[in-house]
Amino acid sequence: MLATLQPPRTLSRFPLYLTSRPVTLCTLTAQSPPSTSPPHSQILSIRHSLLTRQVTAAQLAESYLSRLRLTEPHLNSFLHVSDSDAVLRQAALLDQRIAGGEDVGPLAGVVVGVKDNICTADMPSTGGSRVLEGYRPAYDATAVRKIKELGGIVVGKTNLDEFGMGSTTEASAFQVTANPWDVSRVPGGSSGGSAAAVSARQCVVSLGSDTGGSVRQPASFCGVVGLKPTYGRVSRYGLMAYASSLDVIGCLGSSVADTGILLHAISGHDRLDATSSKREVPDFASQFASINLLESKPLKGLRVGVIRETLDEGVDTGVISAIRGAASHLEELGCSVTEISLPSFSLGLPAYYILASSEASSNLSRYDGVRYGNQAVADELNSLYGDSRAKGFGPEVKMRILMGTYGLSAGYYDAYYKRAQQVRTIIRKSFKTALDENDILISPAAPSAAYKIGEKIDDPLAMYAGDIMTVNVNLAGLPALVLPCGFVEGGTAGLPVGLQMIGAAFDEEKLLKVGHIFEQTLQNCRFVPPLIEDDTAW
Amino acid sequence: MMGSRALLMLKGVSSIALKNQIFNFNCKSSRNSNSSFSFSQVVINHNKNNKVRRCSTTTTQSSLEPPDVSRLAETARITLTPSEVEEFAPKIQQVIDWFGQLQDVDLHSIEPSIRADTEDSNLRDDIPETFENRESMIAAVPSYEEPYIKVPKVLNKDQMAGMYHIGTKTSTGIPLFCTISNSDDWIPWVVDTLKAAAISGSMCVGFVSKQVVYAAINSQSNANRYQMVYFEKGGNPIERIL
């Protein structure tokens, strides 16, 4: 029931591909490859171009759509692409309003991809699962509604591991997404489609969801920026629930600035989500000072803690090297970088999987074939439930539901779920202590760069082990930003490695400020995959 | 009707150690030629809590029972084929064993956290609101007949509950009865019925919905001891007595 594996594609047929380049090892001092200028905010430059009438929203939308069409057969990032006419109509409406001198929102003309476990009323939303094949929600998720209200144009629904359960998109019921840096490799998951789409510039920004690292790990694998907000910062209304105490909606973009602007657009209290925070939302967009205005040590005084346990055995030497390089870069910017220890770090992984699978077993009980989704034929009610679910769910989802059912069974609750919640308390406290003494903590986002499609399918524990860098952040509910910091060997131009920065609760401002300065001062780092390098339109 | 439903042998039987002598019954009802049974059986000790106690045949790493995948699938309402059960069981076992490492952690006096952080009451007023896109919600229902959502029938307790005479055990001439109850606490119910049947020296058979047939055979020498057998049934009960 896993999506069929696709054979590696030859890029020679792809018209925009350049000749291969020498591989650059992850480092900030190697010979400079081309296209290494830091990314600028697409959202701001689109806004500028629209308001100065240099380009119309319709022209912009058309250029993204054509790149999407060109790259999609190689990437399969999207499960559903909006009808072109509908997209261009929205763009034309925006052009009218601009021409009429009206105010347009901060996301005006911005083409957005939305992960398919986030409800969109006018498009199918499958959660990557056959159980919801063809389902059209009756409402937009709050995050989607806000994007539309602020001028954004949703161009399609991106591929994911079924219901968010997985790290590669190989558990999608429909297709496997390819990594734009090397199409024989995974883009990461579960928001693999969203990350690949932004990486290949099929859209400007995208929404993902992060329960155990599902925005951050694909951002690292695809060389884009991924932001996981604090739990409660963004409403979960309309996000198909996987693990309700861990899920958040996150942002992916090609620059720190873009993810910050998107975060600001979707944040805020929502009366439809009882776990959404009433805290004021700072203006994240104001963090992005121009690099020219910065002093020589712009981050002077910032205390950075490197999490020692994340640079141990089991982590690729190339990744460790990239992170240490990033730490040096931060020191150059004025930070004081020290190594810190979080001793309970490794407990997070089993605790996470117990909590996530238990909550999932409860959340996924609503998919019974009765009120929505695919319905099996049965002559008796229990068989209707059993068969609809058996046919609709993939093997990974079934396994996690069964594990969760076990963990919540009478007599086992204390041994598993309750203990996992106690571990959560320990982890929360240890992060809080570390973040009292440091402004941010840094670590890799994953123990390796992107691996080959099909490499990790059979061994569940091997797949779970890759989440070690990210799950603790979800358990503690903290915000985290992942951004490209280096490369390892692989593919034709190297494979990206992301740096994870973890902040204190609700302190996304600091993460964005530090991330932006880090990014804008990074030398010799490629930000654009070879797949689309020749296309200067973006 | 009972006979129209295939009764599945409880999957859990195979994992339960058989302590005593096994008998295999092949009962054919004399009145309804369609019924046939095949059995395998297990012994239970009737204890005050009326719980079926499973015999663990494997050493477990913790004192907790290993996952019974078929039973979990039933609880989670996911139909699994036997080959899927076989495929999932070792993987699930492997992950559950890995979860077991939390047993070794000293969590004494640590409060469990429901989630990362909780703000004060974040509830909205309990005032009903009309959802504006009702048509779209209804359009998503697979099987709708205004104003009902249509589903297949649920097993009807009233039609089935009762005691049925289904034949005679040929070797001993003991009459066979079966009783049907859909109650979830069938064990105490069946045991009570068995005690009543024991006085008459007959075998009493208890059903639980359509899936499992339990028969209890009263030991002649020890009135408190019953042997439980499980069997699969394909036919109809003969005649309803009570």
PDB file of C-alpha atoms in Angstrom, chain A residues 23-149:
ATOM      1  CA  VAL A  23      30.745  19.047  -5.468  1.00  0.00           C
ATOM      2  CA  THR A  24      31.296  21.470  -2.656  1.00  0.00           C
ATOM      3  CA  LEU A  25      31.822  20.052   0.795  1.00  0.00           C
ATOM      4  CA  CYS A  26      29.933  21.656   3.580  1.00  0.00           C
ATOM      5  CA  THR A  27      32.046  24.568   4.546  1.00  0.00           C
ATOM      6  CA  LEU A  28      31.995  28.275   4.467  1.00  0.00           C
ATOM      7  CA  THR A  29      35.470  28.653   3.028  1.00  0.00           C
ATOM      8  CA  ALA A  30      35.574  26.351  -0.013  1.00  0.00           C
ATOM      9  CA  GLN A  31      35.896  27.540  -3.590  1.00  0.00           C
ATOM     10  CA  SER A  32      32.863  29.541  -4.403  1.00  0.00           C
ATOM     11  CA  PRO A  33      30.188  27.826  -6.436  1.00  0.00           C
ATOM     12  CA  PRO A  34      27.844  29.988  -8.497  1.00  0.00           C
ATOM     13  CA  SER A  35      24.584  31.481  -7.225  1.00  0.00           C
ATOM     14  CA  THR A  36      25.731  32.022  -3.707  1.00  0.00           C
ATOM     15  CA  SER A  37      24.253  35.377  -2.999  1.00  0.00           C
ATOM     16  CA  PRO A  38      21.941  35.212  -0.024  1.00  0.00           C
ATOM     17  CA  PRO A  39      18.240  35.084  -0.808  1.00  0.00           C
ATOM     18  CA  HIS A  40      16.170  38.211  -0.708  1.00  0.00           C
ATOM     19  CA  SER A  41      12.548  38.310   0.347  1.00  0.00           C
ATOM     20  CA  GLN A  42      10.398  37.211  -2.563  1.00  0.00           C
ATOM     21  CA  ILE A  43       7.304  38.540  -0.839  1.00  0.00           C
ATOM     22  CA  LEU A  44       8.726  42.033  -0.461  1.00  0.00           C
ATOM     23  CA  SER A  45      10.107  42.163  -3.981  1.00  0.00           C
ATOM     24  CA  ILE A  46       6.793  40.943  -5.393  1.00  0.00           C
ATOM     25  CA  ARG A  47       5.007  43.636  -3.443  1.00  0.00           C
ATOM     26  CA  HIS A  48       7.413  46.249  -4.656  1.00  0.00           C
ATOM     27  CA  SER A  49       7.100  45.139  -8.283  1.00  0.00           C
ATOM     28  CA  LEU A  50       3.320  45.121  -8.102  1.00  0.00           C
ATOM     29  CA  LEU A  51       2.964  48.494  -6.460  1.00  0.00           C
ATOM     30  CA  THR A  52       5.419  50.126  -8.857  1.00  0.00           C
ATOM     31  CA  ARG A  53       3.536  48.502 -11.739  1.00  0.00           C
ATOM     32  CA  GLN A  54       6.635  46.764 -13.041  1.00  0.00           C
ATOM     33  CA  VAL A  55       4.720  43.539 -13.286  1.00  0.00           C
ATOM     34  CA  THR A  56       1.128  42.427 -12.831  1.00  0.00           C
ATOM     35  CA  ALA A  57      -0.087  39.790 -10.417  1.00  0.00           C
ATOM     36  CA  ALA A  58      -1.402  37.859 -13.402  1.00  0.00           C
ATOM     37  CA  GLN A  59       2.044  37.785 -15.028  1.00  0.00           C
ATOM     38  CA  LEU A  60       3.637  36.660 -11.785  1.00  0.00           C
ATOM     39  CA  ALA A  61       1.063  33.942 -11.216  1.00  0.00           C
ATOM     40  CA  GLU A  62       1.514  32.754 -14.784  1.00  0.00           C
ATOM     41  CA  SER A  63       5.296  32.533 -14.401  1.00  0.00           C
ATOM     42  CA  TYR A  64       4.966  30.445 -11.221  1.00  0.00           C
ATOM     43  CA  LEU A  65       2.344  28.246 -12.823  1.00  0.00           C
ATOM     44  CA  SER A  66       4.513  27.593 -15.850  1.00  0.00           C
ATOM     45  CA  ARG A  67       7.520  26.700 -13.695  1.00  0.00           C
ATOM     46  CA  LEU A  68       5.248  24.457 -11.662  1.00  0.00           C
ATOM     47  CA  ARG A  69       4.035  22.658 -14.787  1.00  0.00           C
ATOM     48  CA  LEU A  70       7.584  22.242 -16.053  1.00  0.00           C
ATOM     49  CA  THR A  71       9.008  20.830 -12.830  1.00  0.00           C
ATOM     50  CA  GLU A  72       6.032  18.834 -11.533  1.00  0.00           C
ATOM     51  CA  PRO A  73       6.642  15.676 -13.609  1.00  0.00           C
ATOM     52  CA  HIS A  74      10.069  15.427 -11.960  1.00  0.00           C
ATOM     53  CA  LEU A  75       9.054  16.329  -8.442  1.00  0.00           C
ATOM     54  CA  ASN A  76       5.421  15.361  -7.785  1.00  0.00           C
ATOM     55  CA  SER A  77       5.164  17.931  -5.014  1.00  0.00           C
ATOM     56  CA  PHE A  78       1.469  18.549  -5.546  1.00  0.00           C
ATOM     57  CA  LEU A  79      -1.541  16.317  -5.022  1.00  0.00           C
ATOM     58  CA  HIS A  80      -3.808  18.951  -6.488  1.00  0.00           C
ATOM     59  CA  VAL A  81      -2.985  21.996  -8.559  1.00  0.00           C
ATOM     60  CA  SER A  82      -5.549  24.772  -8.775  1.00  0.00           C
ATOM     61  CA  ASP A  83      -7.209  25.364 -12.048  1.00  0.00           C
ATOM     62  CA  SER A  84      -5.110  27.983 -13.902  1.00  0.00           C
ATOM     63  CA  ASP A  85      -8.122  30.074 -14.770  1.00  0.00           C
ATOM     64  CA  ALA A  86      -9.146  30.318 -11.139  1.00  0.00           C
ATOM     65  CA  VAL A  87      -5.637  31.401 -10.158  1.00  0.00           C
ATOM     66  CA  LEU A  88      -5.383  33.976 -12.905  1.00  0.00           C
ATOM     67  CA  ARG A  89      -8.832  35.330 -12.053  1.00  0.00           C
ATOM     68  CA  GLN A  90      -7.746  35.922  -8.473  1.00  0.00           C
ATOM     69  CA  ALA A  91      -4.592  37.600  -9.742  1.00  0.00           C
ATOM     70  CA  ALA A  92      -6.598  39.778 -12.124  1.00  0.00           C
ATOM     71  CA  LEU A  93      -8.867  40.889  -9.293  1.00  0.00           C
ATOM     72  CA  LEU A  94      -5.804  41.888  -7.334  1.00  0.00           C
ATOM     73  CA  ASP A  95      -4.464  43.831 -10.316  1.00  0.00           C
ATOM     74  CA  GLN A  96      -7.747  45.724 -10.509  1.00  0.00           C
ATOM     75  CA  ARG A  97      -7.534  46.684  -6.885  1.00  0.00           C
ATOM     76  CA  ILE A  98      -3.935  47.842  -7.247  1.00  0.00           C
ATOM     77  CA  ALA A  99      -4.855  49.843 -10.320  1.00  0.00           C
ATOM     78  CA  GLY A 100      -7.677  51.407  -8.341  1.00  0.00           C
ATOM     79  CA  GLY A 101      -5.197  52.532  -5.684  1.00  0.00           C
ATOM     80  CA  GLU A 102      -6.685  50.266  -3.018  1.00  0.00           C
ATOM     81  CA  ASP A 103      -4.668  48.903  -0.148  1.00  0.00           C
ATOM     82  CA  VAL A 104      -3.592  45.364  -0.705  1.00  0.00           C
ATOM     83  CA  GLY A 105      -2.510  42.971   2.039  1.00  0.00           C
ATOM     84  CA  PRO A 106       1.071  41.998   2.844  1.00  0.00           C
ATOM     85  CA  LEU A 107       0.731  38.752   0.867  1.00  0.00           C
ATOM     86  CA  ALA A 108      -0.547  40.435  -2.284  1.00  0.00           C
ATOM     87  CA  GLY A 109       0.224  38.340  -5.358  1.00  0.00           C
ATOM     88  CA  VAL A 110       2.077  35.718  -3.343  1.00  0.00           C
ATOM     89  CA  VAL A 111       1.608  32.216  -4.708  1.00  0.00           C
ATOM     90  CA  VAL A 112       1.211  29.743  -1.824  1.00  0.00           C
ATOM     91  CA  GLY A 113       1.253  25.953  -1.564  1.00  0.00           C
ATOM     92  CA  VAL A 114      -0.762  24.340   1.234  1.00  0.00           C
ATOM     93  CA  LYS A 115      -0.025  20.925   2.726  1.00  0.00           C
ATOM     94  CA  ASP A 116      -2.905  18.583   2.000  1.00  0.00           C
ATOM     95  CA  ASN A 117      -3.745  17.959   5.655  1.00  0.00           C
ATOM     96  CA  ILE A 118      -4.857  21.583   5.944  1.00  0.00           C
ATOM     97  CA  CYS A 119      -8.448  22.141   4.857  1.00  0.00           C
ATOM     98  CA  THR A 120      -9.215  24.254   1.823  1.00  0.00           C
ATOM     99  CA  ALA A 121     -12.871  24.641   0.975  1.00  0.00           C
ATOM    100  CA  ASP A 122     -12.595  24.887  -2.769  1.00  0.00           C
ATOM    101  CA  MET A 123     -10.055  22.108  -3.230  1.00  0.00           C
ATOM    102  CA  PRO A 124      -9.776  18.443  -2.327  1.00  0.00           C
ATOM    103  CA  SER A 125      -8.056  17.787   1.000  1.00  0.00           C
ATOM    104  CA  THR A 126      -6.969  14.198   1.382  1.00  0.00           C
ATOM    105  CA  GLY A 127      -4.438  14.256   4.202  1.00  0.00           C
ATOM    106  CA  GLY A 128      -2.375  12.083   1.853  1.00  0.00           C
ATOM    107  CA  SER A 129      -4.805   9.238   2.506  1.00  0.00           C
ATOM    108  CA  ARG A 130      -7.241   7.141   0.482  1.00  0.00           C
ATOM    109  CA  VAL A 131      -9.692   7.369   3.327  1.00  0.00           C
ATOM    110  CA  LEU A 132     -10.292  10.994   2.307  1.00  0.00           C
ATOM    111  CA  GLU A 133      -9.788  10.649  -1.414  1.00  0.00           C
ATOM    112  CA  GLY A 134     -12.082  13.130  -3.113  1.00  0.00           C
ATOM    113  CA  TYR A 135     -13.099  14.812   0.118  1.00  0.00           C
ATOM    114  CA  ARG A 136     -13.774  18.539  -0.125  1.00  0.00           C
ATOM    115  CA  PRO A 137     -13.956  20.285   3.220  1.00  0.00           C
ATOM    116  CA  ALA A 138     -16.805  22.656   3.928  1.00  0.00           C
ATOM    117  CA  TYR A 139     -14.492  25.324   5.258  1.00  0.00           C
ATOM    118  CA  ASP A 140     -11.032  26.820   5.025  1.00  0.00           C
ATOM    119  CA  ALA A 141      -8.540  26.351   7.813  1.00  0.00           C
ATOM    120  CA  THR A 142      -8.038  29.606   9.700  1.00  0.00           C
ATOM    121  CA  ALA A 143      -4.454  29.866   8.418  1.00  0.00           C
ATOM    122  CA  VAL A 144      -5.698  29.489   4.832  1.00  0.00           C
ATOM    123  CA  ARG A 145      -8.488  32.004   5.349  1.00  0.00           C
ATOM    124  CA  LYS A 146      -5.974  34.546   6.656  1.00  0.00           C
ATOM    125  CA  ILE A 147      -3.645  34.010   3.702  1.00  0.00           C
ATOM    126  CA  LYS A 148      -6.499  34.638   1.293  1.00  0.00           C
ATOM    127  CA  GLU A 149      -7.689  37.700   3.197  1.00  0.00           C
TER     128      GLU A 149
END
